Tab-separated table of C-alpha atoms in Angstrom:
chain	number	residue	atom	x	y	z
A	1	MET	CA	-23.769	2.445	-18.051
A	2	PRO	CA	-19.945	1.440	-17.057
A	3	GLU	CA	-20.907	-1.672	-15.903
A	4	THR	CA	-21.533	-2.542	-19.733
A	5	SER	CA	-18.215	-3.900	-20.354
A	6	ARG	CA	-17.829	-5.976	-17.237
A	7	ARG	CA	-21.062	-7.890	-18.420
A	8	ARG	CA	-20.052	-8.299	-21.760
A	9	LEU	CA	-16.793	-10.222	-21.132
A	10	LEU	CA	-18.305	-13.270	-20.004
A	11	PHE	CA	-20.551	-15.409	-22.128
A	12	GLY	CA	-23.905	-15.871	-23.367
A	13	THR	CA	-24.885	-13.770	-26.736
A	14	ALA	CA	-22.297	-11.006	-25.837
A	15	ALA	CA	-19.348	-13.871	-25.717
A	16	VAL	CA	-15.914	-12.322	-27.028
A	17	SER	CA	-14.687	-15.149	-29.693
A	18	ALA	CA	-11.472	-16.676	-29.497
A	19	GLY	CA	-10.334	-15.593	-32.541
A	20	ALA	CA	-11.017	-11.808	-31.283
A	21	LEU	CA	-9.239	-12.427	-28.466
A	22	LEU	CA	-6.201	-13.927	-30.342
A	23	THR	CA	-6.552	-10.789	-32.665
A	24	ALA	CA	-6.211	-8.526	-29.938
A	25	CYS	CA	-2.826	-10.281	-28.574
A	26	THR	CA	-0.978	-9.870	-31.757
A	27	SER	CA	1.569	-7.480	-31.568
A	28	ASN	CA	5.443	-7.551	-31.979
A	29	ASP	CA	6.107	-8.029	-28.560
A	30	PRO	CA	7.343	-11.336	-28.116
A	31	LYS	CA	5.871	-11.873	-24.396
A	32	THR	CA	2.200	-10.944	-26.061
A	33	GLU	CA	3.214	-13.527	-28.589
A	34	GLU	CA	4.360	-16.193	-26.054
A	35	THR	CA	0.824	-15.543	-24.033
A	36	ALA	CA	-0.985	-15.970	-27.158
A	37	LYS	CA	0.519	-19.491	-27.596
A	38	ASN	CA	-0.094	-20.392	-24.463
A	39	THR	CA	-3.777	-19.746	-24.134
A	40	GLY	CA	-4.844	-23.025	-25.217
A	41	PRO	CA	-7.979	-24.159	-27.026
A	42	ALA	CA	-11.104	-21.705	-26.346
A	43	ALA	CA	-14.760	-22.221	-26.941
A	44	ASP	CA	-16.232	-20.752	-30.080
A	45	ASP	CA	-19.233	-21.184	-32.507
A	46	LYS	CA	-17.002	-23.521	-34.760
A	47	PRO	CA	-18.254	-26.990	-34.594
A	48	GLY	CA	-16.022	-29.542	-32.360
A	49	LYS	CA	-16.322	-32.975	-31.316
A	50	PRO	CA	-20.029	-34.439	-30.731
A	51	VAL	CA	-21.255	-33.799	-27.460
A	52	THR	CA	-24.709	-34.807	-25.432
A	53	ILE	CA	-25.510	-32.522	-23.262
A	54	GLY	CA	-28.288	-33.759	-20.525
A	55	PHE	CA	-30.482	-31.159	-19.506
A	56	ALA	CA	-32.627	-31.333	-16.271
A	57	GLY	CA	-34.830	-28.080	-15.986
A	58	PRO	CA	-37.572	-26.633	-14.107
A	59	GLN	CA	-41.356	-27.132	-14.760
A	60	ALA	CA	-42.557	-24.007	-16.564
A	61	ASP	CA	-45.186	-22.988	-14.268
A	62	HIS	CA	-43.552	-19.150	-14.231
A	63	GLY	CA	-42.857	-17.050	-17.069
A	64	TRP	CA	-38.581	-16.637	-15.780
A	65	LEU	CA	-38.535	-20.628	-15.579
A	66	ASN	CA	-39.875	-20.987	-18.925
A	67	ALA	CA	-37.358	-18.602	-20.424
A	68	ILE	CA	-34.779	-20.876	-18.980
A	69	ASN	CA	-35.715	-23.898	-20.626
A	70	GLU	CA	-36.467	-21.720	-24.004
A	71	ASN	CA	-32.976	-20.560	-23.473
A	72	ALA	CA	-31.433	-23.424	-23.259
A	73	LYS	CA	-32.839	-25.411	-25.872
A	74	SER	CA	-32.073	-22.460	-28.511
A	75	ARG	CA	-28.888	-22.143	-27.537
A	76	ALA	CA	-28.023	-26.030	-28.206
A	77	ALA	CA	-29.814	-25.656	-31.320
A	78	LYS	CA	-27.237	-23.399	-32.636
A	79	TYR	CA	-24.545	-25.728	-32.462
A	80	SER	CA	-24.555	-28.541	-35.207
A	81	GLU	CA	-22.758	-30.827	-33.004
A	82	VAL	CA	-24.696	-30.546	-29.713
A	83	THR	CA	-27.450	-32.939	-28.732
A	84	LEU	CA	-29.761	-31.959	-25.921
A	85	GLU	CA	-31.444	-34.717	-23.881
A	86	SER	CA	-33.834	-32.945	-22.271
A	87	THR	CA	-36.407	-34.065	-19.431
A	88	GLU	CA	-39.486	-33.092	-19.194
A	89	GLY	CA	-39.369	-30.675	-15.982
A	90	SER	CA	-40.662	-31.195	-12.742
A	91	ASN	CA	-40.552	-29.296	-9.340
A	92	ASP	CA	-41.032	-32.495	-7.594
A	93	THR	CA	-37.738	-33.607	-6.267
A	94	ALA	CA	-37.864	-37.056	-6.303
A	95	ALA	CA	-39.585	-36.961	-9.850
A	96	GLN	CA	-36.558	-34.995	-10.865
A	97	ILE	CA	-33.908	-36.968	-9.286
A	98	GLY	CA	-35.229	-40.085	-11.084
A	99	GLN	CA	-34.820	-37.928	-14.442
A	100	VAL	CA	-31.006	-36.954	-13.611
A	101	LYS	CA	-30.251	-40.445	-13.063
A	102	THR	CA	-31.842	-41.565	-16.536
A	103	LEU	CA	-29.802	-39.267	-18.044
A	104	ILE	CA	-26.771	-40.677	-16.371
A	105	ASN	CA	-27.712	-44.165	-17.528
A	106	LYS	CA	-27.828	-42.886	-20.979
A	107	LYS	CA	-24.298	-41.919	-20.349
A	108	VAL	CA	-24.665	-38.231	-21.338
A	109	ASP	CA	-21.549	-36.229	-21.915
A	110	VAL	CA	-22.082	-33.488	-19.524
A	111	LEU	CA	-25.181	-32.407	-17.438
A	112	VAL	CA	-26.678	-29.001	-16.881
A	113	ILE	CA	-29.267	-29.147	-13.816
A	114	LEU	CA	-31.736	-26.296	-12.116
A	115	PRO	CA	-32.520	-28.244	-9.641
A	116	ALA	CA	-36.212	-27.966	-8.027
A	117	ASP	CA	-34.179	-28.084	-4.704
A	118	GLY	CA	-30.490	-27.680	-4.482
A	119	LYS	CA	-30.216	-29.148	-1.270
A	120	ALA	CA	-32.411	-32.586	-2.111
A	121	LEU	CA	-30.630	-33.198	-5.565
A	122	THR	CA	-26.984	-32.603	-4.172
A	123	GLN	CA	-26.837	-36.416	-4.077
A	124	VAL	CA	-27.430	-36.989	-7.599
A	125	GLY	CA	-25.343	-34.527	-8.622
A	126	LEU	CA	-22.464	-36.229	-6.890
A	127	GLU	CA	-23.230	-39.530	-8.263
A	128	ALA	CA	-23.039	-37.802	-11.720
A	129	MET	CA	-19.789	-36.333	-11.254
A	130	ARG	CA	-18.421	-39.557	-9.519
A	131	ALA	CA	-19.350	-41.460	-12.659
A	132	GLY	CA	-16.899	-38.911	-14.756
A	133	ILE	CA	-20.019	-36.782	-16.309
A	134	PRO	CA	-19.172	-33.055	-15.304
A	135	VAL	CA	-22.250	-31.347	-13.807
A	136	VAL	CA	-22.909	-27.631	-14.754
A	137	ASN	CA	-24.998	-26.330	-11.677
A	138	LEU	CA	-27.863	-23.862	-12.816
A	139	ASP	CA	-29.054	-21.325	-10.365
A	140	ARG	CA	-30.407	-23.069	-7.169
A	141	ILE	CA	-26.998	-24.166	-5.900
A	142	PHE	CA	-26.234	-27.817	-4.514
A	143	ALA	CA	-25.164	-27.981	-0.874
A	144	SER	CA	-21.814	-29.640	-1.798
A	145	PRO	CA	-19.385	-28.087	-4.299
A	146	GLN	CA	-18.407	-31.744	-5.271
A	147	ALA	CA	-21.664	-32.127	-6.729
A	148	TYR	CA	-20.890	-29.873	-9.750
A	149	ARG	CA	-17.870	-28.835	-11.826
A	150	CYS	CA	-19.396	-25.370	-12.431
A	151	TRP	CA	-22.332	-23.256	-11.170
A	152	VAL	CA	-23.649	-20.556	-13.238
A	153	GLY	CA	-26.344	-18.142	-11.699
A	154	GLY	CA	-27.987	-14.811	-10.625
A	155	ASP	CA	-26.957	-12.424	-8.034
A	156	ASN	CA	-29.939	-12.337	-5.630
A	157	TYR	CA	-28.206	-9.871	-3.243
A	158	GLY	CA	-27.088	-7.861	-6.100
A	159	MET	CA	-30.883	-7.388	-7.566
A	160	GLY	CA	-32.009	-6.045	-4.070
A	161	LEU	CA	-28.527	-3.932	-3.969
A	162	ASN	CA	-29.247	-2.458	-7.436
A	163	ALA	CA	-32.869	-1.937	-6.843
A	164	GLY	CA	-32.255	-0.037	-3.779
A	165	THR	CA	-29.418	1.836	-5.165
A	166	TYR	CA	-31.695	3.166	-7.966
A	167	ILE	CA	-34.521	3.931	-5.714
A	168	GLY	CA	-32.179	6.148	-3.492
A	169	GLU	CA	-30.600	8.098	-6.241
A	170	GLN	CA	-34.560	8.799	-7.379
A	171	LEU	CA	-35.425	10.141	-3.914
A	172	LYS	CA	-31.759	11.267	-2.219
A	173	ASP	CA	-33.064	14.684	-2.135
A	174	LYS	CA	-36.310	14.196	-0.967
A	175	ALA	CA	-36.609	14.587	2.756
A	176	ASP	CA	-38.283	11.674	5.105
A	177	ALA	CA	-39.190	9.535	1.831
A	178	LYS	CA	-40.939	6.372	2.161
A	179	VAL	CA	-40.512	3.109	0.506
A	180	VAL	CA	-42.538	-0.021	0.593
A	181	GLU	CA	-41.379	-3.408	-0.481
A	182	LEU	CA	-43.150	-6.716	-2.445
A	183	ALA	CA	-41.021	-9.479	-1.748
A	184	GLY	CA	-41.595	-13.150	-2.739
A	185	ILE	CA	-41.657	-16.018	-1.293
A	186	ASP	CA	-40.332	-15.294	2.414
A	187	ASN	CA	-39.073	-19.112	3.236
A	188	LEU	CA	-36.606	-19.344	0.261
A	189	GLU	CA	-32.919	-18.146	0.451
A	190	LEU	CA	-33.185	-15.672	-2.615
A	191	THR	CA	-35.747	-14.094	-1.211
A	192	LYS	CA	-33.564	-13.209	1.925
A	193	GLN	CA	-30.800	-12.245	-0.113
A	194	ARG	CA	-32.934	-9.992	-2.330
A	195	SER	CA	-34.330	-8.248	0.870
A	196	GLN	CA	-30.982	-7.952	2.543
A	197	GLY	CA	-29.273	-6.124	-0.531
A	198	PHE	CA	-32.129	-4.047	-0.737
A	199	ALA	CA	-31.826	-2.758	2.847
A	200	ASP	CA	-27.998	-2.704	2.720
A	201	ALA	CA	-28.748	-0.019	-0.362
A	202	LEU	CA	-31.172	2.008	1.812
A	203	LYS	CA	-28.324	2.458	4.323
A	204	ASN	CA	-26.763	4.784	2.321
A	205	TYR	CA	-29.500	7.150	1.993
A	206	PRO	CA	-30.456	8.074	5.426
A	207	ASN	CA	-33.190	10.286	4.024
A	208	ILE	CA	-35.405	7.196	3.116
A	209	LYS	CA	-37.186	4.736	5.326
A	210	LEU	CA	-38.777	1.356	4.695
A	211	VAL	CA	-41.959	1.861	6.099
A	212	ALA	CA	-43.629	-1.776	4.940
A	213	ARG	CA	-42.984	-5.172	3.333
A	214	GLN	CA	-45.399	-7.789	2.239
A	215	ALA	CA	-44.237	-11.368	1.000
A	216	ALA	CA	-46.160	-12.800	-1.938
A	217	ASP	CA	-45.833	-15.995	-4.093
A	218	PHE	CA	-44.223	-14.756	-7.097
A	219	THR	CA	-47.929	-15.253	-9.247
A	220	VAL	CA	-50.215	-12.836	-10.519
A	221	GLU	CA	-52.570	-13.428	-8.011
A	222	SER	CA	-50.564	-12.959	-4.832
A	223	GLY	CA	-49.120	-9.769	-6.192
A	224	GLN	CA	-52.509	-8.138	-6.427
A	225	ALA	CA	-53.595	-9.489	-3.074
A	226	LYS	CA	-50.677	-8.312	-1.332
A	227	MET	CA	-49.968	-5.113	-3.002
A	228	ALA	CA	-53.773	-4.012	-2.397
A	229	GLN	CA	-52.817	-4.535	1.394
A	230	LEU	CA	-49.906	-2.581	1.079
A	231	LEU	CA	-52.272	0.170	-0.580
A	232	GLN	CA	-54.656	-0.187	1.778
A	233	ALA	CA	-52.583	0.643	4.891
A	234	GLN	CA	-49.830	2.938	3.665
A	235	LYS	CA	-51.897	6.220	2.477
A	236	LYS	CA	-48.722	7.566	0.841
A	237	PHE	CA	-45.149	6.611	-0.020
A	238	ASP	CA	-42.421	7.317	-2.595
A	239	ALA	CA	-41.024	3.876	-4.156
A	240	LEU	CA	-41.884	0.480	-4.237
A	241	TRP	CA	-39.712	-2.309	-4.952
A	242	ASN	CA	-41.336	-5.507	-6.441
A	243	HIS	CA	-38.994	-8.497	-6.406
A	244	ASP	CA	-40.660	-10.531	-9.296
A	245	ASP	CA	-42.311	-9.161	-12.683
A	246	ASP	CA	-44.998	-12.034	-13.012
A	247	GLN	CA	-46.242	-10.678	-9.286
A	248	GLY	CA	-46.052	-7.215	-10.492
A	249	VAL	CA	-48.318	-7.556	-13.100
A	250	GLY	CA	-50.845	-8.244	-10.262
A	251	ALA	CA	-49.201	-5.447	-8.203
A	252	LEU	CA	-49.940	-2.789	-11.232
A	253	ARG	CA	-53.438	-4.141	-11.459
A	254	ALA	CA	-53.801	-3.228	-7.719
A	255	ILE	CA	-52.188	0.102	-8.133
A	256	GLN	CA	-54.621	1.106	-11.030
A	257	GLN	CA	-57.779	0.110	-9.558
A	258	ALA	CA	-56.701	2.057	-6.291
A	259	GLY	CA	-55.786	5.171	-8.420
A	260	ARG	CA	-52.658	5.526	-6.859
A	261	ASP	CA	-49.623	6.943	-9.078
A	262	GLU	CA	-47.783	9.168	-6.309
A	263	PHE	CA	-44.802	6.887	-6.314
A	264	LEU	CA	-42.313	5.234	-8.502
A	265	MET	CA	-42.215	1.218	-8.825
A	266	VAL	CA	-39.311	-1.179	-9.395
A	267	GLY	CA	-39.416	-4.715	-10.870
A	268	GLY	CA	-37.448	-7.423	-10.841
A	269	ALA	CA	-36.268	-10.406	-13.147
A	270	GLY	CA	-36.867	-8.570	-16.643
A	271	ALA	CA	-40.249	-9.801	-18.029
A	272	LYS	CA	-41.338	-8.289	-21.196
A	273	SER	CA	-44.508	-6.994	-19.905
A	274	ALA	CA	-42.518	-5.051	-17.318
A	275	MET	CA	-40.136	-3.758	-20.261
A	276	ASP	CA	-42.879	-2.879	-22.271
A	277	ALA	CA	-44.724	-0.763	-19.831
A	278	ILE	CA	-41.164	1.075	-18.949
A	279	LYS	CA	-40.926	1.829	-22.390
A	280	ALA	CA	-44.424	3.518	-22.536
A	281	GLY	CA	-43.917	5.134	-19.684
A	282	ASP	CA	-47.394	5.224	-18.893
A	283	SER	CA	-47.240	3.629	-15.323
A	284	VAL	CA	-45.705	4.021	-12.244
A	285	LEU	CA	-43.221	1.324	-13.160
A	286	LYS	CA	-39.937	3.118	-14.109
A	287	ALA	CA	-37.460	0.225	-14.122
A	288	THR	CA	-36.612	-3.397	-13.496
A	289	VAL	CA	-33.754	-5.107	-12.133
A	290	LEU	CA	-32.365	-8.007	-14.192
A	291	TYR	CA	-32.264	-11.703	-13.054
A	292	PRO	CA	-31.242	-13.183	-16.770
A	293	PRO	CA	-32.776	-16.357	-17.653
A	294	THR	CA	-29.980	-15.841	-20.656
A	295	MET	CA	-28.125	-17.833	-17.767
A	296	ALA	CA	-29.256	-21.033	-19.252
A	297	ALA	CA	-27.928	-20.321	-22.811
A	298	SER	CA	-24.418	-19.486	-21.000
A	299	ALA	CA	-24.844	-22.801	-19.063
A	300	ILE	CA	-25.281	-24.924	-22.259
A	301	ASP	CA	-21.783	-22.963	-23.580
A	302	LEU	CA	-20.054	-23.630	-20.459
A	303	ALA	CA	-21.397	-27.506	-20.608
A	304	ARG	CA	-20.067	-27.896	-24.384
A	305	ALA	CA	-16.851	-26.272	-23.581
A	306	LEU	CA	-16.344	-28.901	-20.934
A	307	ALA	CA	-17.103	-31.670	-22.894
A	308	GLN	CA	-15.138	-30.756	-25.803
A	309	GLY	CA	-12.085	-30.061	-23.186
A	310	LYS	CA	-12.210	-26.035	-24.091
A	311	GLY	CA	-11.735	-22.816	-22.145
A	312	VAL	CA	-14.019	-19.980	-22.532
A	313	GLY	CA	-13.782	-17.416	-25.390
A	314	GLY	CA	-12.253	-13.926	-24.096
A	315	LEU	CA	-10.552	-15.394	-21.009
A	316	ALA	CA	-7.130	-16.761	-21.007
A	317	GLU	CA	-7.531	-19.542	-19.011
A	318	LEU	CA	-7.348	-23.292	-20.218
A	319	GLU	CA	-10.445	-24.278	-17.943
A	320	ILE	CA	-13.562	-22.617	-17.157
A	321	PRO	CA	-14.065	-21.056	-13.968
A	322	THR	CA	-15.928	-22.821	-11.338
A	323	SER	CA	-18.525	-20.063	-10.774
A	324	LEU	CA	-20.310	-17.365	-12.802
A	325	THR	CA	-22.454	-14.943	-11.223
A	326	LEU	CA	-24.389	-12.814	-13.355
A	327	TYR	CA	-24.955	-9.192	-13.238
A	328	SER	CA	-28.332	-7.560	-12.387
A	329	ALA	CA	-28.340	-4.528	-14.548
A	330	VAL	CA	-31.192	-1.854	-13.813
A	331	VAL	CA	-33.592	-1.390	-16.982
A	332	THR	CA	-34.851	2.080	-17.226
A	333	LYS	CA	-36.391	3.785	-20.460
A	334	GLU	CA	-33.075	5.383	-21.033
A	335	ASN	CA	-31.475	1.530	-21.626
A	336	ILE	CA	-34.849	-0.377	-22.670
A	337	ASP	CA	-33.548	-1.172	-26.145
A	338	GLN	CA	-30.495	-2.689	-25.172
A	339	TYR	CA	-32.326	-5.082	-23.094
A	340	LEU	CA	-36.096	-5.489	-24.458
A	341	PRO	CA	-34.750	-8.433	-26.666
A	342	THR	CA	-33.950	-10.599	-23.562
A	343	GLY	CA	-37.290	-9.714	-22.132
A	344	PHE	CA	-39.518	-13.163	-21.248
A	345	SER	CA	-42.954	-13.535	-21.519
């Protein structure tokens, strides 16, 4: 995939080390040598000063959310000088605000927060920043950029765009192709962004028409129920995009019960169950579009770099960036082995 180099430039398990960056800068060119001298300290695996990171994550009531918590904890454990103060995790905004306030009172060095509701937790993010505690805002964004030092998250619009482009390429030679969409929760901004990206991608394929759409609730049960309704209403279509692999388990169940296999299915997020099905090649599920929970590991890396006053390995900047949007790669049978280790349960 041509986008691989762009994905691997940044953070997480594929981050470029500071040493590799400086080695690449070594030459007889005096300008290059001067550039190498002035890039400043960069984050790497070598232990730095002790750092306490406060982590306020979500309630693990969904496979992706559980993977967020696990990625944060395992990444922090990698660094001998990092202590992770982790909250229990809550979908209740009042409870999570209280948890963050407790971390502020403990005077942690830096905070990583995935808010249950970005708007509702903006004030406590501001409180932390004003107390001199940098905040790494994970995924669900605060209402004010003053409430965080850095934001890292997924690309919901890009998910829809890449899902639509993949489907478009598979059906570009088919006349009057029909597509259906199994969306997430319609009152969430992320669902609107995913649907908009999907719609925009399909505009590039005039032979394809979106003929039906149902919104589910990111659960197996809702996925099965809403998919059954789509199958009953649409006697024949060519492709399905499902926004979420957890609800996709239910969708696949409904598809199998209906005995339908005339279409291809694209999932969303990157669950291990979806990747296993893609690799097996024995169902309608042919691809999934990532929304990587590894963003939590990257958030820990960024928090550590912030607390230690470092930049980021692979980048020449003295400071970490203010935002990092992860790429939504399309995972198919052709590249499944590359992404299978990132699949979440």
